[in-house]
Coordinates of C-alpha atoms in Angstrom, one line a residue:
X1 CA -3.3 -59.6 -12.8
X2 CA -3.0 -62.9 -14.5
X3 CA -3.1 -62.1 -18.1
X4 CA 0.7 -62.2 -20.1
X5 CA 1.4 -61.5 -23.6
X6 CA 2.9 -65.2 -23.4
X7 CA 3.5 -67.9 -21.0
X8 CA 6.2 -70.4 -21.3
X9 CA 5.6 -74.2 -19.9
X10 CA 8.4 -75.8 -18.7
X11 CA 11.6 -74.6 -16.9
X12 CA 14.3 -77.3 -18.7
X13 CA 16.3 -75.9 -21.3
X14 CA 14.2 -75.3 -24.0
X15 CA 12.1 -73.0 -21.2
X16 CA 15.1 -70.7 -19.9
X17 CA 16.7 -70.4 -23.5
X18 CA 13.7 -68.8 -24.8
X19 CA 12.8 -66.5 -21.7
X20 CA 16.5 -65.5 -22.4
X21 CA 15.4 -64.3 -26.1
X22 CA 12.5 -63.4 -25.1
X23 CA 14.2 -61.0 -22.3
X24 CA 16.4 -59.9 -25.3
X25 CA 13.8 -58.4 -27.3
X26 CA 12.3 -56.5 -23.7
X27 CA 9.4 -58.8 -24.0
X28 CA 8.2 -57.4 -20.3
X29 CA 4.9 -59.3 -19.7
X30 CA 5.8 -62.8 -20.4
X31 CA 6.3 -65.6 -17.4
X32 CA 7.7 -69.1 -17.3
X33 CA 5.8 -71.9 -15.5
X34 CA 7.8 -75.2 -13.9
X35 CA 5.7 -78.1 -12.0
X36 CA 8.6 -79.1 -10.2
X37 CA 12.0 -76.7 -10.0
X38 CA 14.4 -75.4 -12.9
X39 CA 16.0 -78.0 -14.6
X40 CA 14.1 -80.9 -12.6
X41 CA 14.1 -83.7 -15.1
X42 CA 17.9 -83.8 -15.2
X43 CA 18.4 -84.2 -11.5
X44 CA 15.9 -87.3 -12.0
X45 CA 18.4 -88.8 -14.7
X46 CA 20.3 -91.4 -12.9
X47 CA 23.3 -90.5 -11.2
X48 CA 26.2 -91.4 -13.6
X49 CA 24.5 -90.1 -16.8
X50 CA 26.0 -87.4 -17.8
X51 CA 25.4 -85.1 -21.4
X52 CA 26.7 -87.3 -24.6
X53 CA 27.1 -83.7 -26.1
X54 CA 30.4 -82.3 -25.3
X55 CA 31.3 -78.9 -23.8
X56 CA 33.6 -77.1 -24.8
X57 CA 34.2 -73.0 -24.2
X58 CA 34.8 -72.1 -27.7
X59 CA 32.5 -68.5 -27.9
X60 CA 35.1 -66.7 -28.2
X61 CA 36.1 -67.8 -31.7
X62 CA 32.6 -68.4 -32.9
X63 CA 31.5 -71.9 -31.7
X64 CA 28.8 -71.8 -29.2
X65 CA 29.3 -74.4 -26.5
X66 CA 27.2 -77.2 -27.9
X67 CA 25.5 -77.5 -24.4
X68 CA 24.7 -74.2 -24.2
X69 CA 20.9 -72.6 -24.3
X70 CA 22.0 -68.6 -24.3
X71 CA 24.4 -66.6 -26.0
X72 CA 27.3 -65.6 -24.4
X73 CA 27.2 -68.7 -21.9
X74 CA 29.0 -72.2 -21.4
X75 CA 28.2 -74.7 -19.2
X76 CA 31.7 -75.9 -20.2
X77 CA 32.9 -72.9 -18.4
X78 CA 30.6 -72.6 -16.0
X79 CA 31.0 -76.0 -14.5
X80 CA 34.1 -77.2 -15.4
X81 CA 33.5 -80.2 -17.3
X82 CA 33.1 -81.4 -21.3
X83 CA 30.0 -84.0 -20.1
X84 CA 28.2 -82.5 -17.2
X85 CA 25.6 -84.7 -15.2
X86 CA 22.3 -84.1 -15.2
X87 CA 22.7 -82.6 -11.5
X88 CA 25.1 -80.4 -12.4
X89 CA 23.4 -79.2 -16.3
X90 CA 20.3 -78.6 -13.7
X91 CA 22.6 -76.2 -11.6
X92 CA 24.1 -74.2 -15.2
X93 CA 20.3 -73.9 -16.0
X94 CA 19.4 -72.0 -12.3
X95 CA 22.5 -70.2 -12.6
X96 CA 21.5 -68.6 -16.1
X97 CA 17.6 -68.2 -14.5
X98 CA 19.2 -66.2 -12.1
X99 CA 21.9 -64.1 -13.7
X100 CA 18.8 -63.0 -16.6
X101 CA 16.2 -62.6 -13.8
X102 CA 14.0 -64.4 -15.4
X103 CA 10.5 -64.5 -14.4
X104 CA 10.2 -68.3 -13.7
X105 CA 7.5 -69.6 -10.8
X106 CA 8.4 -72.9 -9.8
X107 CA 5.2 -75.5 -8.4
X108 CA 3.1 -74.4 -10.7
X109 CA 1.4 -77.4 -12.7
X110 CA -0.9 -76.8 -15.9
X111 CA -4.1 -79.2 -15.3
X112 CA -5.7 -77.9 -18.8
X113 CA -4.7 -75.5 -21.9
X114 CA -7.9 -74.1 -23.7
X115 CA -7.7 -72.1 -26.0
X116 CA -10.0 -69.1 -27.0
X117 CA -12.2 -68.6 -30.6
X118 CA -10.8 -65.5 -30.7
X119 CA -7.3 -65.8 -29.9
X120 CA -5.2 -66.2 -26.4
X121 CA -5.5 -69.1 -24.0
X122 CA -6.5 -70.2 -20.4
X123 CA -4.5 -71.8 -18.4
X124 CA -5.7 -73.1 -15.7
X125 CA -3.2 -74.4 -12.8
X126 CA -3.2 -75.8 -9.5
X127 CA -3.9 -72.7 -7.8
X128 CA -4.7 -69.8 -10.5
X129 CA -6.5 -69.2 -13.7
X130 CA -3.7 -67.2 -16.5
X131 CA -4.6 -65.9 -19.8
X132 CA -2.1 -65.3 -22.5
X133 CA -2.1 -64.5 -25.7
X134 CA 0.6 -66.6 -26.7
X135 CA 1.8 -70.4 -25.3
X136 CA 5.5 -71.8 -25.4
X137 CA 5.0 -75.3 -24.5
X138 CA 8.6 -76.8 -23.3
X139 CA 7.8 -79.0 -21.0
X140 CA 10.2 -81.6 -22.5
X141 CA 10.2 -85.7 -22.6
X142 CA 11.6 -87.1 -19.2
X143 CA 9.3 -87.3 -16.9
X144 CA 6.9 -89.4 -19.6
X145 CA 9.1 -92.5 -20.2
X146 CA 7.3 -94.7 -22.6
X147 CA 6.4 -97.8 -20.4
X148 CA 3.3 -99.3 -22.4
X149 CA 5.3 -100.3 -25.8
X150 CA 4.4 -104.0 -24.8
X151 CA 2.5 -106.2 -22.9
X152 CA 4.4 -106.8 -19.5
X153 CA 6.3 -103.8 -19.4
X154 CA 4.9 -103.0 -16.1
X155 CA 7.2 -105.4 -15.0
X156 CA 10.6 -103.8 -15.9
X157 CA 12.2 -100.9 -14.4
X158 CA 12.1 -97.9 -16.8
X159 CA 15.9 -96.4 -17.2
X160 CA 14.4 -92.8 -16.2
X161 CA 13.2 -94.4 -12.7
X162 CA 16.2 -95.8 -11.6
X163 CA 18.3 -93.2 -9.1
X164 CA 21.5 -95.0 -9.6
X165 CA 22.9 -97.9 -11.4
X166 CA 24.4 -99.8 -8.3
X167 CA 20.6 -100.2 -6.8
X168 CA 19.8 -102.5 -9.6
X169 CA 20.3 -106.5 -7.9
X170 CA 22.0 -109.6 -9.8
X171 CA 24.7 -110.0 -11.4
X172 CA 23.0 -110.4 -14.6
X173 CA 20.8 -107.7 -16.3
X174 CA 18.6 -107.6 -19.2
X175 CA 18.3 -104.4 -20.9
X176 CA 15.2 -103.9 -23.5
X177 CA 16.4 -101.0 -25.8
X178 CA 19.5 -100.3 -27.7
X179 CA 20.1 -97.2 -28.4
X180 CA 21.4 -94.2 -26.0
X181 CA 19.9 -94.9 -22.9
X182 CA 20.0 -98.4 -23.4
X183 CA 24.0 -98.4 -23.9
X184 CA 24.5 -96.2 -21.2
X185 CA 22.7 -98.4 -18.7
X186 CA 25.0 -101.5 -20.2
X187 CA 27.8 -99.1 -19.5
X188 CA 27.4 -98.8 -15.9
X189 CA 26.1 -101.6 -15.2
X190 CA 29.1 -103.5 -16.8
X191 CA 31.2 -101.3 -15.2
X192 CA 29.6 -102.8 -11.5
X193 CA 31.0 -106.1 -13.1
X194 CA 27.4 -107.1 -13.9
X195 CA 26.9 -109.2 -17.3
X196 CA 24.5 -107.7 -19.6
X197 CA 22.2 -108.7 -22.5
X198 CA 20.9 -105.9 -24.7
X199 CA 17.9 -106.5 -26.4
X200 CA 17.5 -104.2 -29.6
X201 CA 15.6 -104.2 -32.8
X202 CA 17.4 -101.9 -34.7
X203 CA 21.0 -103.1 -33.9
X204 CA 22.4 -100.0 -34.0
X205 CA 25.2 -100.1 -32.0
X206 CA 28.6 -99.4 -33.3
X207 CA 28.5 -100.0 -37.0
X208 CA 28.7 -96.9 -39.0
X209 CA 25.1 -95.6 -40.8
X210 CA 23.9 -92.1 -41.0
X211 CA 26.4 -89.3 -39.6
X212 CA 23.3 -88.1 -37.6
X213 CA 23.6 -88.7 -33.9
X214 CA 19.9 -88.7 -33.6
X215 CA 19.7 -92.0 -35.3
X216 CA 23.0 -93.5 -34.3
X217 CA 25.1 -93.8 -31.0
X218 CA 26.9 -90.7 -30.1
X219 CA 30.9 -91.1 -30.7
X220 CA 30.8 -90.5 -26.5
X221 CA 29.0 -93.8 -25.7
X222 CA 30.8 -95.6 -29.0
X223 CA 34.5 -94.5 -26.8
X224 CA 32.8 -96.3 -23.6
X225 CA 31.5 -99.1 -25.4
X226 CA 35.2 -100.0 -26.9
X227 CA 36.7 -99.8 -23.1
X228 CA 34.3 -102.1 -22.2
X229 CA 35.3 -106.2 -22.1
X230 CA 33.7 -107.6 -25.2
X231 CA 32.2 -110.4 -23.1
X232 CA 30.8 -107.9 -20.5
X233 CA 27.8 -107.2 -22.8
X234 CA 25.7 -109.5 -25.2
X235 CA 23.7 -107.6 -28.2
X236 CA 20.6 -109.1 -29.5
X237 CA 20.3 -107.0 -32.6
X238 CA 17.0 -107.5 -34.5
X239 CA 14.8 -108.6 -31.6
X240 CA 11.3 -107.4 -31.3
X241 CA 10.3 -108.2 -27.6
X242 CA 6.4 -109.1 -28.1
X243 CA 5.6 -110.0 -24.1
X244 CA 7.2 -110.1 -20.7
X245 CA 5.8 -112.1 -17.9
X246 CA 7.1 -113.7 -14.5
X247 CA 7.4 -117.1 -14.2
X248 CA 6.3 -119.5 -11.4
X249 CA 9.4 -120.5 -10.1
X250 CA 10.7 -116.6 -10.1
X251 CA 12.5 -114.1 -12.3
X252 CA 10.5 -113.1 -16.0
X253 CA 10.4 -114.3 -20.0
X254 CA 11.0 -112.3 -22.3
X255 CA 9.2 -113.7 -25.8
X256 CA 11.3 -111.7 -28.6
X257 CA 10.9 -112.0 -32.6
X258 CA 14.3 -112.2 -34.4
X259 CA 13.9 -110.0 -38.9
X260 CA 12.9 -113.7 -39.7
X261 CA 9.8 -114.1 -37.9
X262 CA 11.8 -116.7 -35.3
X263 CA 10.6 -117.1 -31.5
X264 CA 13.3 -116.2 -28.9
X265 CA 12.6 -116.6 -25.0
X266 CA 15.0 -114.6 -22.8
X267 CA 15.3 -115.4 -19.1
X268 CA 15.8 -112.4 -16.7
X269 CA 16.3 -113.8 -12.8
X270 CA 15.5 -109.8 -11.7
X271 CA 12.9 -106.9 -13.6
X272 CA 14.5 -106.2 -16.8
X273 CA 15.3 -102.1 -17.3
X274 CA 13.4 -101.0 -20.0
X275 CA 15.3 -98.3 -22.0
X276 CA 12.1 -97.4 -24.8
X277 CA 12.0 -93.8 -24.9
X278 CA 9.5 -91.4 -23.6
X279 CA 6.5 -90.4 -24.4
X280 CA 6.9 -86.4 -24.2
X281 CA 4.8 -84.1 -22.6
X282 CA 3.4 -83.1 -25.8
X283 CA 0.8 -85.8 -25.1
X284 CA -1.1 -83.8 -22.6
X285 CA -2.2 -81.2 -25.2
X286 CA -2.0 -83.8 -28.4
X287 CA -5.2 -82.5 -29.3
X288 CA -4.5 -79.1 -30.2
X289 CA -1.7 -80.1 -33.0
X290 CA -2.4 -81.9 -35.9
X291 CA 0.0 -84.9 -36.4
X292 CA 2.5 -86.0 -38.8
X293 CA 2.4 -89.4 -40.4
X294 CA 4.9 -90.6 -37.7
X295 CA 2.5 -89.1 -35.0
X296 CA 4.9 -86.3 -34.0
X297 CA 2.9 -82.9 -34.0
X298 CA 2.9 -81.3 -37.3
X299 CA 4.3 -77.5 -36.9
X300 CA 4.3 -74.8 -39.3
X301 CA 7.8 -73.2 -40.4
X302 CA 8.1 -71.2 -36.7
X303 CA 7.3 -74.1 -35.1
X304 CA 3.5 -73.0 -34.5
X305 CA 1.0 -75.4 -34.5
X306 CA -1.3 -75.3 -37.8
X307 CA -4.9 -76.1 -35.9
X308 CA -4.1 -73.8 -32.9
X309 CA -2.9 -70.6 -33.5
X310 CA -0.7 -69.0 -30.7
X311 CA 0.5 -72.1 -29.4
X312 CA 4.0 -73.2 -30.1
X313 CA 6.9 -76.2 -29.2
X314 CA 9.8 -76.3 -28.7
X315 CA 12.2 -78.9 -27.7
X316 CA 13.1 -82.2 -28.3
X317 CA 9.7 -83.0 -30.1
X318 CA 9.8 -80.9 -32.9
X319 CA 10.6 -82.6 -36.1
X320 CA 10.1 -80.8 -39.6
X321 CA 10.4 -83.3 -42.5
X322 CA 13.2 -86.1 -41.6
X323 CA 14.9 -83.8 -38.8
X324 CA 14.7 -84.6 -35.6
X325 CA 15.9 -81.5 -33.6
X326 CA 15.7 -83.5 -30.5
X327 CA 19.3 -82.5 -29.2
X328 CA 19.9 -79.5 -27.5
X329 CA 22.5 -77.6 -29.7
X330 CA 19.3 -78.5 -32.5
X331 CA 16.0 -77.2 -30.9
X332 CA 18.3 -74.0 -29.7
X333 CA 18.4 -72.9 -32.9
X334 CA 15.1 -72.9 -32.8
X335 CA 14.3 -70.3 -30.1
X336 CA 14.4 -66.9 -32.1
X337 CA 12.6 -68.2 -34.9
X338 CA 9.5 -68.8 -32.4
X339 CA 10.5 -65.3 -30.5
X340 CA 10.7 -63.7 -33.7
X341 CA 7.0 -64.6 -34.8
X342 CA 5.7 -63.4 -31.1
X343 CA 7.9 -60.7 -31.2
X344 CA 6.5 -59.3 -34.9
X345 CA 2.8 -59.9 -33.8
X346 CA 3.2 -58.0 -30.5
X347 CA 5.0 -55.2 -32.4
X348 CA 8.5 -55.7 -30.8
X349 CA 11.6 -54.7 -32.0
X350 CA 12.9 -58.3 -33.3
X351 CA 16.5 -56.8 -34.4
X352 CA 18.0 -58.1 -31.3
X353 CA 17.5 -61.1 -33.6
X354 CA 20.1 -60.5 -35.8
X355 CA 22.9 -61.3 -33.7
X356 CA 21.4 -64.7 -32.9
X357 CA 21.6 -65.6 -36.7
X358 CA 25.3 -64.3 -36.8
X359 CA 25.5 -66.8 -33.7
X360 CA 24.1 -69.4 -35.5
X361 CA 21.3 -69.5 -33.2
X362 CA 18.6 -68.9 -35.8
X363 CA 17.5 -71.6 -37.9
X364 CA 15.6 -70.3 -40.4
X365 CA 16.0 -72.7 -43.5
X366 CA 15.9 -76.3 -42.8
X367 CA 16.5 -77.2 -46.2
X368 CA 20.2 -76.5 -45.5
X369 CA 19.8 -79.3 -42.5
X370 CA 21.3 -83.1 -44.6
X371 CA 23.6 -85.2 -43.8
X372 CA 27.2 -84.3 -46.1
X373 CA 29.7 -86.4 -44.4
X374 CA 32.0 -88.0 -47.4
X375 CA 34.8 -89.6 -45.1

């Protein structure tokens, strides 16, 4: 009663898109697992972040919302608004999962993936033992923010942990991270009139580099930014921060290195909020993926992992060469190439398929994926 022709980890976006292909193609025994509910790691973001993506209802003339996960949807128009919170992208994502009828069981946490010599896998949950052939691990990156880049970090508040931006004390704040999470923190908390000092070694911020908003601030935060008071927030571009420790008589250093190898101490009076990134949830089955250079997992050309047959990602972690398809309206386009290869080894029919490439849902050459911007 347990077995599925494939099971699909994680109820975020990357989850419900592909049960929605996967529905197309009248894939009947598949089933998508969630530890917590559907869409549960946006209604953790804080309260005022909202999507740095806009949406916009432009189906109709051949422009899929960019927020969007299915054909034929739009959280633009589903929600009325261009940058929906993370409460209310959660609520487009339950309303899809329950217009499609997919099959998504919600509690259900994966406590080890093994997979068979002979093909298929065990799953093995908190209450249940599955078998599948195949695996669709989307369990995304929020819920595994990076808090161990340094030592000390333990003593900052990680940007994912924080339920809203006016429980943070002082009126001065030290943020550790520059780029999209860091600037939205500085955002709103400058907006709460509180001073802030970013601490960033890249120094991204808004000068112009690649046209690629995975490595550069989205034009959304780069409008917020320039409403902000230029004295409201202090960048520290080029800082590495090596420690952070309290001090005796209270509040916590912060022992940076500036590109010249020259000490700087910061002094924070409350727990600095450490916007670093996450980890992923890749992590838990690391093993079963060979890595890339940069440590990402490496993945063959349907995003299929090249030590584990069956097993596939999707989501913000996949990265194929210098792409990083960790943006929503980037990893969609990955969902029917992943279907497709199922689909073809169960003996579907895949030609459903063909209206996601005329969609531009179906990414199938990333050599076409470089920057061309000229002006």
């Amino acid at each position: 009663m347990n077995r599925y022709d494939c099971v699909i980890v994680g109820a975020g976006p990357a989850g419900i898109g592909l049960g929605c292909v996967l529905q197309d193609m009248k894939m009947e025994n598949f089933i998508i697992l969630e530890r917590n509910h559907i869409g549960s790691s946006f209604r953790k973001w804080p309260k005022e972040m909202s999507m740095i993506t806009p949406s916009f209802p432009g189906n109709a003339y051949g422009m899929l919302d960019l927020n969007a996960v299915a054909l034929q949807t739009s959280p633009a128009y589903t929600l009325g608004t261009e940058h929906p919170t993370g409460e209310e992208f959660a609520e487009y994502l339950e309303a899809l999962a329950e217009y499609k009828k997919l099959p998504v069981r919600t509690g259900i946490d994966i406590q080890a993936l093994t997979p068979f010599p002979d093909g298929g896998f065990q799953l093995v949950t908190s209450g249940e033992v599955i078998h599948s052939r195949f695996v669709i691990w989307a369990a995304g990156e929020f819920q595994y923010p990076k808090t161990d880049g340094f030592p000390g970090s333990e003593y900052a508040i990680h940007n994912s942990l924080v339920a809203e931006w006016s429980d943070i004390e002082g009126d001065e704040v030290v943020v550790i991270g520059g780029y999209e999470s860091g600037a939205d923190a500085a955002i709103h908390l400058s907006r709460l009139g509180k001073k802030v000092t970013i601490i960033d070694r890249n120094g991204r911020w808004l000068e112009k580099g690649s046209s690629d908003p995975s490595v550069e601030l989205s034009p959304y935060t780069k409008d917020r930014l320039d409403e902000i008071p230029d004295d409201a927030i202090d960048l520290l571009p080029g800082y590495e921060v090596h420690w952070l420790e309290p001090m005796e008589q209270g509040g916590y250093l912060i022992y940076c290195e500036d590109q010249e190898g020259k000490e700087h101490f910061v002094r924070s009076a409350h727990p600095p909020i450490l916007a670093t990134g996450f980890k992923g949830s890749v992590d838990l089955i690391r093993h079963l993926f060979d890595q890339r250079p940069d440590g990402q997992p490496l993945l063959s050309r349907h995003d299929e992992s090249t030590i584990t047959p069956g097993l596939f990602l999707s989501g913000p972690s996949v990265v194929h060469d210098d792409l990083q398809l960790c943006f929503i309206y980037k990893f969609r386009q990955r969902y029917a190439v992943i279907a497709e290869a199922i689909g073809k080894a169960l003996e579907l029919d895949v030609s459903i398929l063909n209206q996601y490439r005329r969609e531009n849902m179906m990414l199938e050459d990333l050599s076409c994926c470089a920057e061309d911007c000229v002006c």
